[in-house]
Amino acid sequence: MSILSINIDKIYGTVSAADVAALKGEMEQGNRMLQDGSGKGSDFLGWVNLPESITSEELKTIRKCADNLASLADVILVIGIGGSYLGAKAVLEALSDPFQLLRNKQEKPIVLFAGQNLSEDYLYELLEGTRSYKIAAIVI
């Protein structure tokens, strides 16, 4: 694990140095529990050792799956709520060209999100807007 450095100097004035110092033990305990998987919800900690725990074989499998999905669809719908859809959206935004949709020729499927919005108008417009496209879905 690499060591992170966090500068919290800007919080003073809102929180006292004594308040922060009083929480030091709890913060260290929380970090230990994350690292050794001993706390509640430890079965949801697969992200703690990413990305260094991903093998090259797993990356090849992911690439193969992504290429296959891209070959099947013009539009990929990511369906999820809360953190599930936000995680997918964050990764997509971090790894994508933010101006991809301005390009004349799309080389990759367009990724749209559903499930995070329960508006019937949103869902109707999504379905109407994608009617003429080949669609694949990732349900999280």
Short mmCIF file of N, CA, C and O in Angstrom, two decimals:
data_model
loop_
_atom_site.label_atom_id
_atom_site.label_comp_id
_atom_site.label_asym_id
_atom_site.label_seq_id
_atom_site.Cartn_x
_atom_site.Cartn_y
_atom_site.Cartn_z
N MET A 1 0.84 -1.18 0.00
CA MET A 1 0.00 0.00 0.00
C MET A 1 0.88 1.24 0.00
O MET A 1 1.84 1.34 0.75
N SER A 2 0.55 2.21 -0.83
CA SER A 2 1.28 3.45 -0.82
C SER A 2 0.72 4.35 0.28
O SER A 2 -0.43 4.24 0.67
N ILE A 3 1.53 5.24 0.76
CA ILE A 3 1.12 6.12 1.85
C ILE A 3 0.61 7.43 1.25
O ILE A 3 1.25 8.03 0.41
N LEU A 4 -0.56 7.84 1.71
CA LEU A 4 -1.14 9.10 1.28
C LEU A 4 -0.79 10.19 2.27
O LEU A 4 -0.68 9.95 3.46
N SER A 5 -0.64 11.38 1.77
CA SER A 5 -0.41 12.53 2.62
C SER A 5 -1.61 13.45 2.48
O SER A 5 -2.00 13.79 1.35
N ILE A 6 -2.19 13.83 3.59
CA ILE A 6 -3.36 14.69 3.55
C ILE A 6 -3.07 15.95 4.33
O ILE A 6 -2.60 15.89 5.48
N ASN A 7 -3.34 17.09 3.73
CA ASN A 7 -3.14 18.38 4.39
C ASN A 7 -4.51 18.90 4.81
O ASN A 7 -5.34 19.21 3.96
N ILE A 8 -4.74 19.00 6.11
CA ILE A 8 -6.03 19.46 6.62
C ILE A 8 -5.94 20.85 7.25
O ILE A 8 -6.84 21.27 7.98
N ASP A 9 -4.89 21.58 6.94
CA ASP A 9 -4.68 22.90 7.54
C ASP A 9 -5.87 23.85 7.35
O ASP A 9 -6.13 24.69 8.20
N LYS A 10 -6.57 23.72 6.25
CA LYS A 10 -7.66 24.65 5.94
C LYS A 10 -8.92 24.44 6.77
O LYS A 10 -9.82 25.25 6.74
N ILE A 11 -8.99 23.32 7.52
CA ILE A 11 -10.19 23.09 8.32
C ILE A 11 -10.17 23.83 9.65
O ILE A 11 -11.21 24.03 10.27
N TYR A 12 -8.98 24.26 10.07
CA TYR A 12 -8.89 24.94 11.36
C TYR A 12 -9.57 26.30 11.25
O TYR A 12 -9.43 27.03 10.29
N GLY A 13 -10.34 26.61 12.25
CA GLY A 13 -11.22 27.76 12.21
C GLY A 13 -12.66 27.26 12.23
O GLY A 13 -13.54 27.85 12.80
N THR A 14 -12.85 26.11 11.60
CA THR A 14 -14.13 25.42 11.65
C THR A 14 -14.07 24.32 12.70
O THR A 14 -15.00 24.10 13.45
N VAL A 15 -12.93 23.63 12.71
CA VAL A 15 -12.69 22.55 13.67
C VAL A 15 -11.38 22.88 14.38
O VAL A 15 -10.42 23.33 13.76
N SER A 16 -11.35 22.64 15.67
CA SER A 16 -10.13 22.96 16.42
C SER A 16 -9.10 21.83 16.29
O SER A 16 -9.45 20.68 16.03
N ALA A 17 -7.85 22.19 16.50
CA ALA A 17 -6.77 21.20 16.47
C ALA A 17 -7.00 20.15 17.55
O ALA A 17 -6.70 18.97 17.36
N ALA A 18 -7.56 20.54 18.67
CA ALA A 18 -7.84 19.60 19.76
C ALA A 18 -8.90 18.57 19.34
O ALA A 18 -8.79 17.38 19.66
N ASP A 19 -9.92 19.03 18.58
CA ASP A 19 -10.95 18.10 18.10
C ASP A 19 -10.35 17.08 17.14
O ASP A 19 -10.68 15.89 17.19
N VAL A 20 -9.48 17.55 16.26
CA VAL A 20 -8.83 16.64 15.31
C VAL A 20 -7.94 15.65 16.06
O VAL A 20 -7.99 14.45 15.81
N ALA A 21 -7.16 16.15 17.00
CA ALA A 21 -6.27 15.28 17.78
C ALA A 21 -7.06 14.24 18.57
O ALA A 21 -6.62 13.10 18.70
N ALA A 22 -8.24 14.63 19.06
CA ALA A 22 -9.07 13.71 19.83
C ALA A 22 -9.57 12.55 18.97
O ALA A 22 -9.86 11.47 19.48
N LEU A 23 -9.66 12.75 17.67
CA LEU A 23 -10.14 11.70 16.76
C LEU A 23 -9.02 10.87 16.16
O LEU A 23 -9.29 9.93 15.41
N LYS A 24 -7.78 11.21 16.45
CA LYS A 24 -6.65 10.53 15.82
C LYS A 24 -6.71 9.01 16.02
O LYS A 24 -6.54 8.25 15.07
N GLY A 25 -6.97 8.57 17.24
CA GLY A 25 -7.03 7.14 17.52
C GLY A 25 -8.12 6.45 16.72
O GLY A 25 -7.91 5.36 16.16
N GLU A 26 -9.29 7.08 16.63
CA GLU A 26 -10.39 6.49 15.85
C GLU A 26 -10.06 6.43 14.36
O GLU A 26 -10.40 5.46 13.68
N MET A 27 -9.40 7.48 13.86
CA MET A 27 -9.02 7.49 12.45
C MET A 27 -8.01 6.38 12.16
O MET A 27 -8.13 5.67 11.15
N GLU A 28 -7.04 6.22 13.03
CA GLU A 28 -6.04 5.17 12.83
C GLU A 28 -6.68 3.78 12.92
O GLU A 28 -6.35 2.89 12.15
N GLN A 29 -7.60 3.61 13.85
CA GLN A 29 -8.30 2.33 13.98
C GLN A 29 -9.13 2.05 12.73
O GLN A 29 -9.13 0.92 12.22
N GLY A 30 -9.82 3.06 12.22
CA GLY A 30 -10.59 2.89 10.99
C GLY A 30 -9.72 2.50 9.82
O GLY A 30 -10.07 1.62 9.02
N ASN A 31 -8.56 3.11 9.70
CA ASN A 31 -7.63 2.78 8.63
C ASN A 31 -7.13 1.34 8.76
O ASN A 31 -7.06 0.60 7.78
N ARG A 32 -6.79 0.93 10.00
CA ARG A 32 -6.36 -0.46 10.22
C ARG A 32 -7.46 -1.44 9.83
O ARG A 32 -7.20 -2.47 9.21
N MET A 33 -8.70 -1.13 10.20
CA MET A 33 -9.82 -2.01 9.87
C MET A 33 -10.02 -2.11 8.35
O MET A 33 -10.36 -3.18 7.84
N LEU A 34 -9.81 -1.01 7.65
CA LEU A 34 -9.88 -1.06 6.18
C LEU A 34 -8.80 -1.97 5.63
O LEU A 34 -9.05 -2.79 4.74
N GLN A 35 -7.59 -1.83 6.14
CA GLN A 35 -6.46 -2.60 5.61
C GLN A 35 -6.54 -4.08 5.94
O GLN A 35 -6.22 -4.92 5.11
N ASP A 36 -6.98 -4.43 7.16
CA ASP A 36 -7.02 -5.85 7.51
C ASP A 36 -8.40 -6.49 7.35
O ASP A 36 -8.56 -7.69 7.58
N GLY A 37 -9.40 -5.69 6.95
CA GLY A 37 -10.72 -6.24 6.68
C GLY A 37 -11.44 -6.74 7.92
O GLY A 37 -12.26 -7.66 7.83
N SER A 38 -11.20 -6.11 9.06
CA SER A 38 -11.78 -6.62 10.31
C SER A 38 -13.07 -5.92 10.73
O SER A 38 -13.70 -6.35 11.68
N GLY A 39 -13.47 -4.88 10.04
CA GLY A 39 -14.66 -4.14 10.45
C GLY A 39 -15.93 -4.65 9.80
O GLY A 39 -15.92 -5.54 8.95
N LYS A 40 -17.06 -4.06 10.22
CA LYS A 40 -18.34 -4.39 9.62
C LYS A 40 -18.30 -4.05 8.13
O LYS A 40 -17.72 -3.03 7.75
N GLY A 41 -18.93 -4.87 7.32
CA GLY A 41 -18.96 -4.62 5.89
C GLY A 41 -17.66 -4.97 5.19
O GLY A 41 -17.42 -4.54 4.06
N SER A 42 -16.82 -5.75 5.84
CA SER A 42 -15.51 -6.06 5.27
C SER A 42 -15.61 -6.84 3.96
O SER A 42 -14.66 -6.87 3.18
N ASP A 43 -16.77 -7.45 3.69
CA ASP A 43 -16.93 -8.17 2.42
C ASP A 43 -17.14 -7.21 1.25
O ASP A 43 -17.24 -7.64 0.10
N PHE A 44 -17.19 -5.91 1.52
CA PHE A 44 -17.34 -4.91 0.46
C PHE A 44 -16.08 -4.08 0.28
O PHE A 44 -16.13 -2.94 -0.18
N LEU A 45 -14.94 -4.62 0.64
CA LEU A 45 -13.69 -3.86 0.61
C LEU A 45 -12.77 -4.25 -0.55
O LEU A 45 -11.57 -3.99 -0.49
N GLY A 46 -13.32 -4.82 -1.60
CA GLY A 46 -12.49 -5.21 -2.72
C GLY A 46 -11.74 -4.06 -3.36
O GLY A 46 -10.70 -4.24 -3.99
N TRP A 47 -12.22 -2.85 -3.18
CA TRP A 47 -11.61 -1.67 -3.77
C TRP A 47 -10.35 -1.21 -3.05
O TRP A 47 -9.56 -0.44 -3.60
N VAL A 48 -10.14 -1.66 -1.82
CA VAL A 48 -9.03 -1.14 -1.01
C VAL A 48 -7.68 -1.37 -1.67
O VAL A 48 -6.81 -0.51 -1.63
N ASN A 49 -7.49 -2.52 -2.29
CA ASN A 49 -6.19 -2.84 -2.89
C ASN A 49 -6.16 -2.64 -4.40
O ASN A 49 -5.28 -3.18 -5.06
N LEU A 50 -7.09 -1.88 -4.92
CA LEU A 50 -7.07 -1.59 -6.35
C LEU A 50 -6.19 -0.38 -6.60
O LEU A 50 -6.11 0.49 -5.75
N PRO A 51 -5.56 -0.25 -7.71
CA PRO A 51 -5.56 -1.16 -8.84
C PRO A 51 -4.45 -2.20 -8.81
O PRO A 51 -4.41 -3.08 -9.65
N GLU A 52 -3.57 -2.14 -7.80
CA GLU A 52 -2.41 -3.03 -7.82
C GLU A 52 -2.75 -4.51 -7.70
O GLU A 52 -1.94 -5.37 -8.04
N SER A 53 -3.96 -4.85 -7.26
CA SER A 53 -4.31 -6.26 -7.11
C SER A 53 -4.88 -6.88 -8.39
O SER A 53 -5.08 -8.08 -8.46
N ILE A 54 -5.10 -6.08 -9.43
CA ILE A 54 -5.63 -6.61 -10.69
C ILE A 54 -4.50 -7.26 -11.48
O ILE A 54 -3.46 -6.64 -11.70
N THR A 55 -4.73 -8.48 -11.92
CA THR A 55 -3.71 -9.19 -12.69
C THR A 55 -3.82 -8.84 -14.17
O THR A 55 -4.87 -8.38 -14.63
N SER A 56 -2.78 -9.09 -14.91
CA SER A 56 -2.81 -8.83 -16.36
C SER A 56 -3.84 -9.73 -17.03
O SER A 56 -4.47 -9.34 -18.01
N GLU A 57 -4.04 -10.92 -16.50
CA GLU A 57 -5.06 -11.83 -17.06
C GLU A 57 -6.46 -11.25 -16.86
O GLU A 57 -7.30 -11.32 -17.76
N GLU A 58 -6.71 -10.67 -15.69
CA GLU A 58 -8.01 -10.03 -15.45
C GLU A 58 -8.22 -8.84 -16.37
O GLU A 58 -9.32 -8.63 -16.89
N LEU A 59 -7.16 -8.07 -16.60
CA LEU A 59 -7.27 -6.94 -17.52
C LEU A 59 -7.59 -7.40 -18.94
O LEU A 59 -8.39 -6.77 -19.64
N LYS A 60 -6.98 -8.49 -19.37
CA LYS A 60 -7.28 -9.04 -20.70
C LYS A 60 -8.73 -9.48 -20.79
O LYS A 60 -9.40 -9.25 -21.80
N THR A 61 -9.24 -10.10 -19.74
CA THR A 61 -10.63 -10.55 -19.71
C THR A 61 -11.58 -9.35 -19.77
O THR A 61 -12.57 -9.36 -20.50
N ILE A 62 -11.26 -8.30 -19.02
CA ILE A 62 -12.08 -7.09 -19.03
C ILE A 62 -12.06 -6.45 -20.42
O ILE A 62 -13.09 -6.05 -20.96
N ARG A 63 -10.88 -6.37 -21.03
CA ARG A 63 -10.76 -5.77 -22.37
C ARG A 63 -11.57 -6.57 -23.39
O ARG A 63 -12.26 -6.01 -24.22
N LYS A 64 -11.48 -7.89 -23.31
CA LYS A 64 -12.22 -8.75 -24.24
C LYS A 64 -13.73 -8.53 -24.09
O LYS A 64 -14.45 -8.41 -25.08
N CYS A 65 -14.19 -8.46 -22.86
CA CYS A 65 -15.61 -8.24 -22.59
C CYS A 65 -16.04 -6.85 -23.10
O CYS A 65 -17.09 -6.72 -23.74
N ALA A 66 -15.23 -5.83 -22.84
CA ALA A 66 -15.54 -4.48 -23.29
C ALA A 66 -15.58 -4.40 -24.82
O ALA A 66 -16.48 -3.79 -25.40
N ASP A 67 -14.61 -5.02 -25.48
CA ASP A 67 -14.58 -5.02 -26.94
C ASP A 67 -15.80 -5.74 -27.52
O ASP A 67 -16.39 -5.29 -28.51
N ASN A 68 -16.17 -6.84 -26.89
CA ASN A 68 -17.34 -7.59 -27.34
C ASN A 68 -18.60 -6.74 -27.19
O ASN A 68 -19.42 -6.66 -28.11
N LEU A 69 -18.77 -6.10 -26.05
CA LEU A 69 -19.94 -5.26 -25.82
C LEU A 69 -19.98 -4.10 -26.82
O LEU A 69 -21.03 -3.80 -27.39
N ALA A 70 -18.83 -3.49 -27.06
CA ALA A 70 -18.77 -2.37 -28.01
C ALA A 70 -19.11 -2.81 -29.43
O ALA A 70 -19.69 -2.04 -30.20
N SER A 71 -18.81 -4.06 -29.76
CA SER A 71 -19.12 -4.54 -31.11
C SER A 71 -20.61 -4.85 -31.28
O SER A 71 -21.10 -4.92 -32.39
N LEU A 72 -21.31 -5.02 -30.18
CA LEU A 72 -22.73 -5.38 -30.23
C LEU A 72 -23.67 -4.19 -30.25
O LEU A 72 -24.83 -4.32 -30.63
N ALA A 73 -23.20 -3.03 -29.81
CA ALA A 73 -24.14 -1.94 -29.57
C ALA A 73 -23.61 -0.58 -30.02
O ALA A 73 -22.42 -0.34 -30.03
N ASP A 74 -24.58 0.28 -30.38
CA ASP A 74 -24.28 1.69 -30.66
C ASP A 74 -24.39 2.50 -29.38
O ASP A 74 -23.74 3.53 -29.23
N VAL A 75 -25.28 2.04 -28.49
CA VAL A 75 -25.54 2.72 -27.23
C VAL A 75 -25.47 1.69 -26.11
O VAL A 75 -26.05 0.61 -26.23
N ILE A 76 -24.77 2.03 -25.05
CA ILE A 76 -24.72 1.17 -23.87
C ILE A 76 -25.43 1.91 -22.74
O ILE A 76 -25.06 3.04 -22.42
N LEU A 77 -26.45 1.25 -22.19
CA LEU A 77 -27.16 1.82 -21.05
C LEU A 77 -26.58 1.23 -19.78
O LEU A 77 -26.53 0.02 -19.61
N VAL A 78 -26.13 2.09 -18.89
CA VAL A 78 -25.67 1.66 -17.57
C VAL A 78 -26.84 1.91 -16.63
O VAL A 78 -27.27 3.04 -16.46
N ILE A 79 -27.36 0.84 -16.06
CA ILE A 79 -28.55 0.94 -15.23
C ILE A 79 -28.17 0.66 -13.78
O ILE A 79 -27.73 -0.44 -13.45
N GLY A 80 -28.32 1.65 -12.94
CA GLY A 80 -27.99 1.49 -11.53
C GLY A 80 -28.38 2.73 -10.77
O GLY A 80 -28.71 3.77 -11.36
N ILE A 81 -28.33 2.65 -9.47
CA ILE A 81 -28.65 3.79 -8.61
C ILE A 81 -27.51 4.05 -7.65
O ILE A 81 -26.68 3.18 -7.40
N GLY A 82 -27.47 5.24 -7.13
CA GLY A 82 -26.49 5.57 -6.09
C GLY A 82 -25.06 5.36 -6.52
O GLY A 82 -24.65 5.68 -7.63
N GLY A 83 -24.29 4.77 -5.62
CA GLY A 83 -22.87 4.56 -5.85
C GLY A 83 -22.57 3.64 -7.00
O GLY A 83 -21.53 3.75 -7.64
N SER A 84 -23.47 2.71 -7.30
CA SER A 84 -23.20 1.77 -8.38
C SER A 84 -23.10 2.50 -9.72
O SER A 84 -22.16 2.31 -10.47
N TYR A 85 -24.04 3.35 -10.00
CA TYR A 85 -23.99 4.08 -11.27
C TYR A 85 -22.92 5.17 -11.22
O TYR A 85 -22.23 5.44 -12.21
N LEU A 86 -22.74 5.80 -10.05
CA LEU A 86 -21.76 6.87 -9.95
C LEU A 86 -20.34 6.35 -10.11
O LEU A 86 -19.49 7.04 -10.68
N GLY A 87 -20.08 5.14 -9.64
CA GLY A 87 -18.76 4.55 -9.83
C GLY A 87 -18.46 4.35 -11.30
O GLY A 87 -17.38 4.71 -11.79
N ALA A 88 -19.44 3.79 -12.02
CA ALA A 88 -19.27 3.59 -13.46
C ALA A 88 -19.09 4.92 -14.18
O ALA A 88 -18.25 5.07 -15.07
N LYS A 89 -19.88 5.91 -13.77
CA LYS A 89 -19.80 7.22 -14.42
C LYS A 89 -18.46 7.90 -14.14
O LYS A 89 -17.86 8.50 -15.04
N ALA A 90 -17.95 7.79 -12.93
CA ALA A 90 -16.67 8.40 -12.57
C ALA A 90 -15.53 7.78 -13.38
O ALA A 90 -14.66 8.49 -13.89
N VAL A 91 -15.53 6.46 -13.50
CA VAL A 91 -14.48 5.79 -14.27
C VAL A 91 -14.57 6.20 -15.74
O VAL A 91 -13.56 6.51 -16.37
N LEU A 92 -15.78 6.20 -16.27
CA LEU A 92 -15.98 6.59 -17.67
C LEU A 92 -15.47 8.01 -17.92
O LEU A 92 -14.75 8.27 -18.88
N GLU A 93 -15.84 8.93 -17.04
CA GLU A 93 -15.40 10.32 -17.21
C GLU A 93 -13.90 10.47 -17.06
O GLU A 93 -13.27 11.24 -17.78
N ALA A 94 -13.30 9.72 -16.15
CA ALA A 94 -11.86 9.81 -15.92
C ALA A 94 -11.07 9.27 -17.11
O ALA A 94 -9.98 9.77 -17.40
N LEU A 95 -11.60 8.27 -17.79
CA LEU A 95 -10.85 7.61 -18.85
C LEU A 95 -11.27 8.03 -20.26
O LEU A 95 -10.73 7.51 -21.23
N SER A 96 -12.22 8.93 -20.37
CA SER A 96 -12.76 9.29 -21.68
C SER A 96 -12.34 10.68 -22.12
O SER A 96 -11.94 11.51 -21.32
N ASP A 97 -12.50 10.90 -23.39
CA ASP A 97 -12.34 12.22 -23.98
C ASP A 97 -13.62 12.99 -23.67
O ASP A 97 -14.70 12.60 -24.11
N PRO A 98 -13.56 14.09 -22.92
CA PRO A 98 -14.78 14.79 -22.54
C PRO A 98 -15.53 15.40 -23.73
O PRO A 98 -16.70 15.76 -23.61
N PHE A 99 -14.88 15.49 -24.87
CA PHE A 99 -15.51 16.09 -26.04
C PHE A 99 -15.78 15.07 -27.14
O PHE A 99 -15.96 15.42 -28.30
N GLN A 100 -15.84 13.80 -26.77
CA GLN A 100 -16.06 12.71 -27.72
C GLN A 100 -17.32 12.93 -28.57
O GLN A 100 -17.33 12.66 -29.75
N LEU A 101 -18.39 13.42 -27.95
CA LEU A 101 -19.65 13.58 -28.68
C LEU A 101 -19.58 14.68 -29.74
O LEU A 101 -20.45 14.76 -30.60
N LEU A 102 -18.55 15.52 -29.69
CA LEU A 102 -18.40 16.56 -30.70
C LEU A 102 -17.72 16.04 -31.96
O LEU A 102 -17.72 16.72 -32.98
N ARG A 103 -17.14 14.87 -31.88
CA ARG A 103 -16.47 14.28 -33.04
C ARG A 103 -17.52 13.87 -34.07
O ARG A 103 -18.59 13.38 -33.71
N ASN A 104 -17.21 14.02 -35.33
CA ASN A 104 -18.16 13.66 -36.39
C ASN A 104 -18.45 12.17 -36.42
O ASN A 104 -19.57 11.76 -36.62
N LYS A 105 -17.41 11.37 -36.22
CA LYS A 105 -17.58 9.93 -36.29
C LYS A 105 -17.33 9.33 -34.91
O LYS A 105 -16.28 9.52 -34.33
N GLN A 106 -18.33 8.63 -34.39
CA GLN A 106 -18.18 7.98 -33.11
C GLN A 106 -17.46 6.64 -33.31
O GLN A 106 -17.91 5.82 -34.09
N GLU A 107 -16.36 6.45 -32.61
CA GLU A 107 -15.64 5.19 -32.71
C GLU A 107 -16.05 4.21 -31.63
O GLU A 107 -15.78 3.03 -31.73
N LYS A 108 -16.70 4.71 -30.62
CA LYS A 108 -17.11 3.88 -29.49
C LYS A 108 -18.61 4.07 -29.29
O LYS A 108 -19.18 5.08 -29.68
N PRO A 109 -19.23 3.11 -28.63
CA PRO A 109 -20.65 3.30 -28.31
C PRO A 109 -20.85 4.50 -27.39
O PRO A 109 -19.97 4.85 -26.60
N ILE A 110 -22.00 5.10 -27.50
CA ILE A 110 -22.38 6.17 -26.57
C ILE A 110 -22.86 5.50 -25.29
O ILE A 110 -23.63 4.54 -25.33
N VAL A 111 -22.42 5.99 -24.16
CA VAL A 111 -22.83 5.43 -22.87
C VAL A 111 -23.84 6.38 -22.23
O VAL A 111 -23.55 7.58 -22.07
N LEU A 112 -25.00 5.85 -21.92
CA LEU A 112 -26.06 6.62 -21.25
C LEU A 112 -26.41 5.93 -19.94
O LEU A 112 -26.15 4.74 -19.77
N PHE A 113 -27.04 6.66 -19.05
CA PHE A 113 -27.35 6.14 -17.73
C PHE A 113 -28.85 6.11 -17.50
O PHE A 113 -29.57 7.01 -17.90
N ALA A 114 -29.31 5.06 -16.86
CA ALA A 114 -30.72 4.91 -16.50
C ALA A 114 -30.77 4.29 -15.11
O ALA A 114 -29.88 3.58 -14.71
N GLY A 115 -31.86 4.55 -14.42
CA GLY A 115 -32.02 3.99 -13.08
C GLY A 115 -31.76 5.01 -12.00
O GLY A 115 -32.35 4.97 -10.94
N GLN A 116 -30.87 5.97 -12.28
CA GLN A 116 -30.59 7.01 -11.30
C GLN A 116 -31.66 8.08 -11.31
O GLN A 116 -31.72 8.92 -10.44
N ASN A 117 -32.53 8.02 -12.31
CA ASN A 117 -33.58 9.01 -12.45
C ASN A 117 -34.90 8.28 -12.64
O ASN A 117 -35.08 7.55 -13.62
N LEU A 118 -35.82 8.45 -11.73
CA LEU A 118 -37.09 7.73 -11.79
C LEU A 118 -38.17 8.51 -12.52
O LEU A 118 -39.31 8.07 -12.59
N SER A 119 -37.80 9.64 -13.10
CA SER A 119 -38.78 10.44 -13.83
C SER A 119 -39.29 9.67 -15.03
O SER A 119 -38.50 9.18 -15.85
N GLU A 120 -40.59 9.56 -15.14
CA GLU A 120 -41.15 8.86 -16.29
C GLU A 120 -40.81 9.59 -17.59
O GLU A 120 -40.65 8.97 -18.63
N ASP A 121 -40.71 10.92 -17.54
CA ASP A 121 -40.33 11.67 -18.73
C ASP A 121 -38.91 11.32 -19.17
O ASP A 121 -38.63 11.13 -20.36
N TYR A 122 -38.00 11.24 -18.21
CA TYR A 122 -36.61 10.89 -18.52
C TYR A 122 -36.55 9.51 -19.17
O TYR A 122 -35.90 9.33 -20.20
N LEU A 123 -37.21 8.54 -18.55
CA LEU A 123 -37.18 7.18 -19.08
C LEU A 123 -37.85 7.09 -20.45
O LEU A 123 -37.37 6.41 -21.34
N TYR A 124 -38.96 7.80 -20.63
CA TYR A 124 -39.64 7.81 -21.93
C TYR A 124 -38.73 8.40 -23.00
O TYR A 124 -38.57 7.83 -24.09
N GLU A 125 -38.10 9.54 -22.68
CA GLU A 125 -37.22 10.19 -23.65
C GLU A 125 -35.99 9.34 -23.94
O GLU A 125 -35.52 9.30 -25.08
N LEU A 126 -35.49 8.66 -22.94
CA LEU A 126 -34.36 7.74 -23.14
C LEU A 126 -34.74 6.63 -24.10
O LEU A 126 -34.02 6.35 -25.07
N LEU A 127 -35.88 6.01 -23.88
CA LEU A 127 -36.33 4.93 -24.76
C LEU A 127 -36.63 5.43 -26.16
O LEU A 127 -36.28 4.79 -27.15
N GLU A 128 -37.28 6.56 -26.27
CA GLU A 128 -37.58 7.14 -27.59
C GLU A 128 -36.30 7.53 -28.32
O GLU A 128 -36.16 7.29 -29.51
N GLY A 129 -35.37 8.14 -27.60
CA GLY A 129 -34.13 8.60 -28.21
C GLY A 129 -33.22 7.48 -28.68
O GLY A 129 -32.41 7.67 -29.58
N THR A 130 -33.35 6.31 -28.09
CA THR A 130 -32.48 5.19 -28.44
C THR A 130 -33.18 4.14 -29.30
O THR A 130 -32.59 3.12 -29.62
N ARG A 131 -34.41 4.41 -29.68
CA ARG A 131 -35.22 3.44 -30.43
C ARG A 131 -34.52 2.93 -31.70
O ARG A 131 -34.61 1.76 -32.04
N SER A 132 -33.82 3.78 -32.40
CA SER A 132 -33.22 3.37 -33.68
C SER A 132 -31.79 2.85 -33.55
O SER A 132 -31.13 2.61 -34.56
N TYR A 133 -31.33 2.66 -32.34
CA TYR A 133 -29.97 2.19 -32.10
C TYR A 133 -29.96 0.74 -31.59
O TYR A 133 -30.90 0.29 -30.98
N LYS A 134 -28.81 0.08 -31.83
CA LYS A 134 -28.59 -1.21 -31.18
C LYS A 134 -28.13 -0.89 -29.76
O LYS A 134 -27.21 -0.10 -29.55
N ILE A 135 -28.82 -1.51 -28.78
CA ILE A 135 -28.58 -1.17 -27.38
C ILE A 135 -28.07 -2.40 -26.62
O ILE A 135 -28.56 -3.51 -26.81
N ALA A 136 -27.12 -2.16 -25.73
CA ALA A 136 -26.69 -3.16 -24.75
C ALA A 136 -26.87 -2.51 -23.39
O ALA A 136 -26.87 -1.29 -23.26
N ALA A 137 -27.06 -3.33 -22.36
CA ALA A 137 -27.27 -2.80 -21.02
C ALA A 137 -26.29 -3.44 -20.05
O ALA A 137 -26.00 -4.63 -20.12
N ILE A 138 -25.81 -2.62 -19.15
CA ILE A 138 -25.02 -3.07 -18.00
C ILE A 138 -25.88 -2.76 -16.79
O ILE A 138 -26.12 -1.60 -16.47
N VAL A 139 -26.37 -3.79 -16.12
CA VAL A 139 -27.21 -3.60 -14.96
C VAL A 139 -26.35 -3.83 -13.72
O VAL A 139 -25.79 -4.90 -13.54
N ILE A 140 -26.27 -2.79 -12.89
CA ILE A 140 -25.42 -2.87 -11.70
C ILE A 140 -26.30 -3.13 -10.50
O ILE A 140 -27.22 -2.40 -10.22
#
